[in-house]
Coordinates of C-alpha atoms in Angstrom, one line a residue:
Chain A
X29 CA -7.4 24.3 11.6
X30 CA -4.5 25.5 13.7
X31 CA -2.1 25.5 10.7
X32 CA -1.8 29.0 9.3
X33 CA 1.0 31.1 10.8
X34 CA 1.7 33.5 7.9
X35 CA -0.1 36.7 7.4
X36 CA 0.7 36.7 3.7
X37 CA -2.5 35.1 2.7
X38 CA -4.7 37.6 4.3
X39 CA -7.0 38.1 1.2
X40 CA -7.6 34.4 0.9
X41 CA -8.0 34.2 4.7
X42 CA -10.5 37.0 4.6
X43 CA -12.5 35.3 1.9
X44 CA -12.6 32.0 3.8
X45 CA -13.4 33.8 7.0
X46 CA -16.4 35.4 5.3
X47 CA -17.5 32.1 3.9
X48 CA -17.1 30.5 7.3
X49 CA -19.1 33.3 8.8
X50 CA -21.9 32.9 6.2
X51 CA -21.9 29.1 6.8
X52 CA -22.2 29.6 10.5
X53 CA -25.1 32.0 10.0
X54 CA -26.8 29.4 7.8
X55 CA -26.2 26.8 10.5
X56 CA -27.9 29.0 13.0
X57 CA -30.8 29.7 10.7
X58 CA -31.5 26.0 10.1
X59 CA -30.4 25.1 13.6
X60 CA -29.4 21.7 12.4
X61 CA -28.2 19.4 15.1
X62 CA -24.4 18.9 14.9
X63 CA -22.7 15.7 15.8
X64 CA -22.2 16.9 19.3
X65 CA -25.9 17.5 19.6
X66 CA -26.6 14.0 18.5
X67 CA -24.1 12.7 21.0
X68 CA -26.2 14.1 23.8
X69 CA -29.0 11.8 22.8
X70 CA -31.7 14.3 23.5
X71 CA -35.3 13.3 22.6
X72 CA -36.0 14.8 19.3
X73 CA -39.5 15.9 20.1
X74 CA -38.3 18.2 22.9
X75 CA -35.1 19.4 21.3
X76 CA -35.7 21.6 18.3
X77 CA -32.4 23.5 18.0
X78 CA -33.1 26.0 20.7
X79 CA -30.7 27.8 22.9
X80 CA -30.2 27.4 25.8
X81 CA -30.9 23.7 26.3
X82 CA -33.1 23.3 29.3
X83 CA -34.2 20.6 31.7
X84 CA -37.3 20.7 33.9
X85 CA -37.1 18.5 37.0
X86 CA -40.0 17.6 39.4
X87 CA -38.4 17.7 42.9
X88 CA -41.5 17.0 44.9
X89 CA -42.3 20.4 46.6
X90 CA -40.3 22.3 44.0
X91 CA -39.8 22.4 40.3
X92 CA -36.3 23.0 39.1
X93 CA -35.4 24.4 35.7
X94 CA -31.8 24.1 34.7
X95 CA -30.3 25.6 31.5
X96 CA -26.9 25.6 29.8
X97 CA -25.8 29.3 29.6
X98 CA -22.0 29.2 29.2
X99 CA -20.4 32.6 29.3
X100 CA -23.5 34.4 30.8
X101 CA -23.5 36.0 34.2
X102 CA -26.6 36.8 36.3
X103 CA -26.7 40.3 34.8
X104 CA -27.2 39.0 31.3
X105 CA -30.1 36.7 32.1
X106 CA -33.7 37.8 32.6
X107 CA -36.4 35.7 34.2
X108 CA -40.1 36.4 34.3
X109 CA -42.8 34.4 35.8
X110 CA -46.4 35.1 34.7
X111 CA -49.0 32.7 36.2
X112 CA -47.7 29.3 35.1
X113 CA -45.4 30.5 32.4
X114 CA -41.7 31.0 33.1
X115 CA -39.7 33.0 30.5
X116 CA -35.9 32.9 30.3
X117 CA -34.4 35.5 28.0
X118 CA -31.0 37.2 27.3
X119 CA -28.2 37.6 24.9
X120 CA -24.8 36.1 24.4
X121 CA -22.3 38.0 22.3
X122 CA -19.3 36.1 21.0
X123 CA -16.9 38.6 19.6
X124 CA -13.4 38.1 18.2
X125 CA -11.1 39.3 21.0
X126 CA -9.4 42.6 20.3
X127 CA -6.3 42.1 18.2
X128 CA -7.0 38.5 17.3
X129 CA -8.0 36.9 14.1
X130 CA -10.5 34.0 14.0
X131 CA -9.6 30.6 12.6
X132 CA -12.8 28.9 13.8
X133 CA -15.9 30.1 15.4
X134 CA -18.4 27.5 16.6
X135 CA -19.8 29.2 19.7
X136 CA -22.9 31.0 18.7
X137 CA -23.9 34.6 19.3
X138 CA -27.5 34.3 20.4
X139 CA -30.4 36.4 21.5
X140 CA -32.9 34.1 23.1
X141 CA -36.2 34.0 24.8
X142 CA -37.8 30.7 25.8
X143 CA -41.1 30.3 27.6
X144 CA -42.0 27.2 29.5
X145 CA -45.5 26.2 30.6
X146 CA -45.1 24.9 34.1
X147 CA -47.2 21.8 34.9
X148 CA -48.6 23.4 38.1
X149 CA -49.0 26.7 39.9
X150 CA -46.0 27.9 41.7
X151 CA -45.4 30.4 44.5
X152 CA -43.9 33.4 42.7
X153 CA -42.6 35.1 45.9
X154 CA -40.5 32.0 46.8
X155 CA -38.9 31.6 43.4
X156 CA -35.1 31.8 43.3
X157 CA -32.5 31.5 40.6
X158 CA -28.7 31.1 40.5
X159 CA -26.1 30.8 37.8
X160 CA -22.9 28.8 38.4
X161 CA -20.3 27.5 36.0
X162 CA -22.5 28.3 33.1
X163 CA -25.6 26.5 34.4
X164 CA -28.7 28.4 35.4
X165 CA -30.9 26.8 38.1
X166 CA -34.3 28.2 38.9
X167 CA -36.0 26.8 41.9
X168 CA -39.8 27.2 42.0
X169 CA -41.8 26.2 45.0
X170 CA -45.1 24.6 44.1
X171 CA -48.3 26.4 45.2
X172 CA -49.9 24.8 48.3
X173 CA -52.7 23.1 46.3
X174 CA -50.2 21.6 43.9
X175 CA -47.9 20.1 46.6
X176 CA -47.7 16.3 46.7
X177 CA -49.7 15.0 49.5
X178 CA -49.7 11.8 51.5
X179 CA -53.1 10.1 51.8
X180 CA -53.4 7.8 54.7
X181 CA -55.4 4.6 54.2
X182 CA -57.7 3.8 57.0
X183 CA -58.7 0.2 57.8
X184 CA -62.4 -0.4 58.3
X185 CA -63.1 -3.4 60.4
Chain B
X4 CA -23.6 18.9 8.7
X5 CA -25.4 16.0 10.3
X6 CA -22.6 13.5 10.4
X7 CA -22.5 11.0 13.2
X8 CA -19.3 9.6 14.7
X9 CA -19.0 6.3 16.4
X10 CA -19.6 7.7 19.8
X11 CA -22.8 9.4 19.0
X12 CA -26.3 8.0 19.5
X13 CA -29.1 8.6 17.1
X14 CA -31.7 11.0 18.3
X15 CA -34.5 8.5 17.5
X16 CA -33.2 6.2 20.2
X17 CA -34.7 6.9 23.6
X18 CA -32.7 8.0 26.6
X19 CA -31.5 4.9 28.3
X20 CA -30.0 4.2 31.7
X21 CA -28.5 7.3 33.3
X22 CA -25.2 5.5 34.0
X23 CA -24.4 5.5 30.3
X24 CA -22.7 8.9 29.9
X25 CA -22.5 10.3 26.4
X26 CA -19.3 11.8 25.2
X27 CA -19.8 15.2 23.5
X28 CA -17.5 17.4 21.4
X29 CA -17.9 20.9 22.9
X30 CA -18.1 24.0 20.8
X31 CA -14.7 25.7 20.3
X32 CA -13.5 29.0 18.9
X33 CA -9.9 29.3 17.8
X34 CA -8.2 32.7 17.6
X35 CA -4.7 33.8 16.9
X36 CA -2.6 36.9 17.3
X37 CA 1.1 37.6 17.0
X38 CA 1.8 36.2 20.4
X39 CA -0.5 33.2 20.9
X40 CA -3.2 30.9 19.9
X41 CA -6.4 31.2 22.0
X42 CA -8.9 28.3 22.2
X43 CA -12.2 29.2 23.7
X44 CA -14.5 26.3 24.6
X45 CA -18.1 26.2 26.0
X46 CA -18.1 23.8 28.9
X47 CA -21.3 24.5 30.9
X48 CA -21.4 22.8 34.2
X49 CA -17.7 21.8 34.4
X50 CA -15.6 22.7 37.5
X51 CA -11.9 23.1 37.3
X52 CA -11.2 19.8 39.2
X53 CA -13.2 17.9 36.6
X54 CA -11.2 19.4 33.7
X55 CA -8.1 17.8 32.1
X56 CA -6.0 19.6 29.5
X57 CA -3.3 17.6 27.9
X58 CA -0.7 18.8 25.4
X59 CA 1.5 16.1 24.0
X60 CA 3.4 15.6 20.7
X61 CA 1.6 18.5 19.0
X62 CA -1.8 17.4 20.1
X63 CA -4.1 19.3 22.4
X64 CA -6.8 17.3 24.2
X65 CA -9.5 18.9 26.3
X66 CA -11.5 16.4 28.4
X67 CA -14.0 17.2 31.1
X68 CA -16.7 15.5 33.1
X69 CA -20.0 17.3 33.9
X70 CA -22.1 16.2 36.9
X71 CA -24.8 18.8 37.3
X72 CA -27.9 16.8 37.4
X73 CA -29.2 14.7 40.3
X74 CA -29.0 10.9 39.7
X75 CA -32.6 9.9 40.3
X76 CA -34.5 13.0 39.3
X77 CA -37.9 13.0 37.7
X78 CA -37.5 14.8 34.4
X79 CA -40.5 16.6 32.9
X80 CA -38.3 17.8 30.1
X81 CA -34.7 16.8 29.2
X82 CA -32.5 18.5 26.6
X83 CA -29.1 17.9 28.2
X84 CA -27.6 15.7 30.8
X85 CA -24.5 14.7 32.6
X86 CA -21.8 13.9 30.0
X87 CA -18.1 13.7 29.2
X88 CA -16.6 16.4 27.0
X89 CA -13.8 15.6 24.7
X90 CA -12.1 17.5 21.9
X91 CA -8.7 17.1 20.3
X92 CA -6.7 19.5 18.1
X93 CA -3.6 19.1 16.1
X94 CA -1.4 22.1 16.9
X95 CA 1.5 23.1 14.7
X96 CA 5.1 23.1 16.1
X97 CA 6.2 26.2 17.9
X98 CA 3.9 26.4 20.9
X99 CA 5.7 27.1 24.1
X100 CA 4.2 24.2 26.1
X101 CA 5.5 25.3 29.4
X102 CA 3.6 28.6 29.4
X103 CA 0.2 27.4 28.3
X104 CA -2.4 29.1 30.5
X105 CA -6.0 28.0 31.1
X106 CA -8.8 29.9 32.7
X107 CA -12.3 28.6 33.4
X108 CA -14.9 31.3 34.0
X109 CA -18.7 31.1 33.7
X110 CA -18.5 27.7 32.2
X111 CA -16.2 28.8 29.4
X112 CA -12.6 27.6 29.1
X113 CA -10.0 30.2 27.8
X114 CA -6.8 28.4 26.8
X115 CA -3.9 30.7 26.0
X116 CA -1.1 28.9 24.0
X117 CA 1.9 31.3 23.6
X118 CA 4.0 30.9 20.5
X119 CA 7.7 30.4 21.0
X120 CA 9.9 33.4 20.2
X121 CA 11.1 32.1 16.9
X122 CA 7.6 32.3 15.5
X123 CA 6.7 35.8 16.6
X124 CA 6.9 38.5 14.0
X125 CA 9.7 40.9 14.6
X126 CA 10.5 44.4 13.6
X127 CA 13.8 44.9 11.8
X128 CA 15.4 48.2 12.4
X129 CA 17.0 49.8 9.5
X130 CA 20.3 51.4 10.3
X131 CA 21.3 54.6 8.6
X132 CA 24.6 54.1 6.8

């Protein structure tokens, strides 16, 4: 796609840009997995074309939620915890940089809100979240009654 | 729209051993102005030391490794995992390879590829005779 230098074709370019834009809108509407999505080998039941892609990890005393949020800083992410439902929401705007023309735009502009039913109660006061290199990590401490517990086996003679 | 290349695994196949890393084509935007080409790539979870950008014989290759998830974690839900990113572009002649600049911020790579002077548009002054 990196082949056009001349500005002489601007009308044609504009037409193709519009068509590309339309196509990318359609792609977003249908949220069809692209080859790169396939390559991740995500289980199809869990992945349904949502953004951001998210993992939930059971870490014993904590639950960890990780999400791919490239380009978003902590200011653009909103997290709410209501009982056992964690909601991640925000917006990512992808604009053509000032003074540039676009040859190809694959990175989506998204406005998202995803809610996750957690498998156990968590301690809302001790929840923490950080975003680093485009990965959001939320650490949720399990409530005392949901903590894993060791049961000692007693021998009866 | 749902092509599969040789590297890709079908979605119907279950996640197998975690040491089998998938190779993924990251999403890219390509922009151009009078001075440069700008390639913007989503690389969530990639640090600058795990990123390799190669420009050789008119071909730009972006490769990166992502290691953000613990090895033996118990996943209650898994939509992404550790992977290798790889993307290649054919670039037309006239890029000043020595002054390519790359910047990685918030998991997004911004790659500035300046055009050589011969390709930049120039203003021609008209002299009054």
